[in-house]
């Protein structure tokens, strides 16, 4: 498990339970952890002041409504409790998240799960402006690979420092 030194015994147990519930490989769990590192530094109390997204995978207020969970409760929930809602969120996608990029697409733009890495996911529109920092070559288009670049770097860094 990458970044395992960041987690308590209880958090590791909750992560492994999620992995087992989805029949994910160790790599797939590591993909999720890399995504959570990017989104929140694995901090369940992380808040995006602009979008109001919260928690481990940056749940949007609309996502909380979809999951039928109170935004304020989730904002203050423990790691283990939030992970229950991460699992709920991933239920429609967990069988299709076989790669790191698809794992991150499940969080950022689920409709692009399974698409090639050169797929344009954001261009010159409001979504592009909100994600402009992901446009590595500054061409006005954010591809799936560009969107996943920072997550990939966190994954690779985590793999170099794997803790048992």
Coordinates of N, CA and C in Angstrom, one line a residue, residues 39 44-61 63-64 71 75:
X39 N -6.2 14.8 -4.5 CA -7.4 15.5 -4.2 C -7.4 16.2 -2.9
X44 N -9.6 13.9 5.3 CA -11.0 14.0 5.1 C -11.6 15.3 5.4
X45 N -10.9 16.2 6.0 CA -11.4 17.6 6.2 C -10.9 18.6 5.2
X46 N -10.3 18.1 4.1 CA -9.9 19.1 3.0 C -11.1 19.7 2.4
X47 N -11.0 21.0 2.2 CA -12.0 21.8 1.5 C -11.5 22.6 0.4
X48 N -12.1 22.6 -0.7 CA -11.8 23.5 -1.8 C -12.7 24.7 -1.6
X49 N -12.1 25.8 -1.3 CA -12.8 27.1 -1.0 C -13.6 27.6 -2.2
X50 N -13.2 27.3 -3.4 CA -13.9 27.8 -4.6 C -15.1 26.9 -4.9
X51 N -14.8 25.6 -5.1 CA -15.9 24.7 -5.5 C -16.7 24.2 -4.4
X52 N -16.2 24.3 -3.1 CA -16.9 23.8 -1.9 C -16.8 22.3 -1.9
X53 N -15.9 21.7 -2.7 CA -15.7 20.2 -2.6 C -15.0 19.9 -1.3
X54 N -15.3 18.7 -0.8 CA -14.8 18.3 0.5 C -14.3 16.9 0.5
X55 N -13.3 16.7 1.4 CA -12.9 15.3 1.7 C -12.0 14.6 0.8
X56 N -11.9 13.3 1.1 CA -10.9 12.5 0.5 C -10.8 12.5 -1.1
X57 N -12.0 12.5 -1.7 CA -12.0 12.6 -3.2 C -12.7 13.9 -3.6
X58 N -12.8 14.8 -2.7 CA -13.4 16.1 -3.0 C -14.8 16.0 -3.5
X59 N -15.7 15.5 -2.6 CA -17.1 15.4 -2.9 C -17.7 16.8 -3.2
X60 N -18.4 17.0 -4.3 CA -19.1 18.2 -4.5 C -20.4 18.2 -3.8
X61 N -21.0 19.3 -3.5 CA -22.3 19.3 -2.8 C -23.4 18.5 -3.6
X63 N -22.8 15.9 -5.4 CA -22.5 14.5 -5.2 C -23.0 14.0 -3.8
X64 N -22.9 14.8 -2.8 CA -23.5 14.5 -1.5 C -25.0 14.2 -1.6
X71 N -24.1 17.1 3.6 CA -22.8 17.7 3.3 C -22.0 18.1 4.5
X75 N -18.5 16.6 5.7 CA -17.4 17.5 5.9 C -16.6 17.3 7.2

